[in-house]
Coordinates of C-alpha atoms in Angstrom, one line a residue:
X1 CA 17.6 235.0 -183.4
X2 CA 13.9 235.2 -181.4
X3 CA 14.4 233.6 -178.5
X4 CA 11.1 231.5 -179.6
X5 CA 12.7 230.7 -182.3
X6 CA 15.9 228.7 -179.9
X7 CA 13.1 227.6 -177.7
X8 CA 10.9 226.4 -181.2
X9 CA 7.6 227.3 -179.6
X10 CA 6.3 228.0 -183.3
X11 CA 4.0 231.2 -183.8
X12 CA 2.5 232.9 -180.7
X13 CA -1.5 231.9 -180.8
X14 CA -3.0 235.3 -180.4
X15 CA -6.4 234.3 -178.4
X16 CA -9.4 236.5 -178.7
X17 CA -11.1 238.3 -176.0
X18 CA -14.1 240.9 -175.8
X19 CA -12.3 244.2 -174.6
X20 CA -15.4 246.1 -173.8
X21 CA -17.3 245.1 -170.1
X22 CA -20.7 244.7 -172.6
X23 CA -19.0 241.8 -174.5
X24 CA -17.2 240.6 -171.8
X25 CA -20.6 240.5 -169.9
X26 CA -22.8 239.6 -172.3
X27 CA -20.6 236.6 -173.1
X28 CA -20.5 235.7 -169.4
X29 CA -23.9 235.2 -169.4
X30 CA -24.2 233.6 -172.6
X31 CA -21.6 230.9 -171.6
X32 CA -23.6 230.4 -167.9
X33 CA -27.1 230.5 -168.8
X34 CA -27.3 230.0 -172.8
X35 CA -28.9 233.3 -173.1
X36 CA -28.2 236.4 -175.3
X37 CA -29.0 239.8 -174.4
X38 CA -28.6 243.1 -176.1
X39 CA -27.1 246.3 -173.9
X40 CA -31.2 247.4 -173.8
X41 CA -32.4 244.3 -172.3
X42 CA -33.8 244.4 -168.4
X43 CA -32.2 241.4 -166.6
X44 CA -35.7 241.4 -164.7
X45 CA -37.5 240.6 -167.7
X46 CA -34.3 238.8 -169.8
X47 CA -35.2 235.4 -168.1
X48 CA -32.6 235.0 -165.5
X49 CA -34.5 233.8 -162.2
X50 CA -33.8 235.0 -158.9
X51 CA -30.8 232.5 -158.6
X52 CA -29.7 233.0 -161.8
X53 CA -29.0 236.9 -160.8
X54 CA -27.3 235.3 -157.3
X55 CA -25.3 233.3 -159.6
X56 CA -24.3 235.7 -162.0
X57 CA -23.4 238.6 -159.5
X58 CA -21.1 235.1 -158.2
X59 CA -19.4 234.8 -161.6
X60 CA -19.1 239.0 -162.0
X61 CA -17.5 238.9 -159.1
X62 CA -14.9 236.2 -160.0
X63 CA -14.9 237.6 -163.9
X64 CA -14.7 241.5 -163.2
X65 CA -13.6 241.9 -159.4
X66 CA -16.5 243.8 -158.7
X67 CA -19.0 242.7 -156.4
X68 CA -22.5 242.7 -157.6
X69 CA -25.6 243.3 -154.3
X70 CA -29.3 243.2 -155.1
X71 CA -29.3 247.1 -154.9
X72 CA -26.7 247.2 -157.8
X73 CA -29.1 245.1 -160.3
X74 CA -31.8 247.9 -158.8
X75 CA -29.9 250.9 -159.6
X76 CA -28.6 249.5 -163.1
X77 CA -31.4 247.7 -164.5
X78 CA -30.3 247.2 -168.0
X79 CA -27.1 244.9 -169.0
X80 CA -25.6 248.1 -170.6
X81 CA -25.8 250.0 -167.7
X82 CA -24.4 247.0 -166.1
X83 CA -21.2 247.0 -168.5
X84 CA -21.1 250.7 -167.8
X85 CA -20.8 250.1 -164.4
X86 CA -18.6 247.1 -164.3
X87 CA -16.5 249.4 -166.6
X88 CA -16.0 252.2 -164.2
X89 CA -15.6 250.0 -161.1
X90 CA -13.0 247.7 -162.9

């Protein structure tokens, strides 16, 4: 016998969560800011404000581990290249 089965803690609830540091980004900032982007998508133009981007790089930080500067939105500009970084820094 399972030893959830002695305990009777019923069927293990599998919970869903985007693998991938896009989906895992791109969620982020739909949950924070109510906004969708697609991996092509500048965050200049993607209508985050100034303290939107402080406040993401904030929540990256806590989300990823990886701490997000001003020169790291500058050198990836899109949220694909982003991911891709958040990826290999993870």
């Amino acid at each position: 016998m399972e030893l959830s089965q002695r305990l009777d803690l019923g069927e293990a609830v599998e919970v869903e969560q985007p693998q991938d540091a896009f989906a895992r980004l791109s969620s982020l900032i739909d949950d924070s800011f109510n906004l969708i982007i697609t991996p092509e998508a500048t965050l200049a133009d993607s209508g985050l404000s100034s303290l939107d981007r402080i406040e993401l790089a904030i929540r990256i930080e806590d989300h990823f581990g990886v701490p997000i500067t001003e020169e790291t939105y500058e050198e990836h500009t899109t949220a694909g290249d982003l991911a891709d970084y958040l990826a290999e820094q993870e």
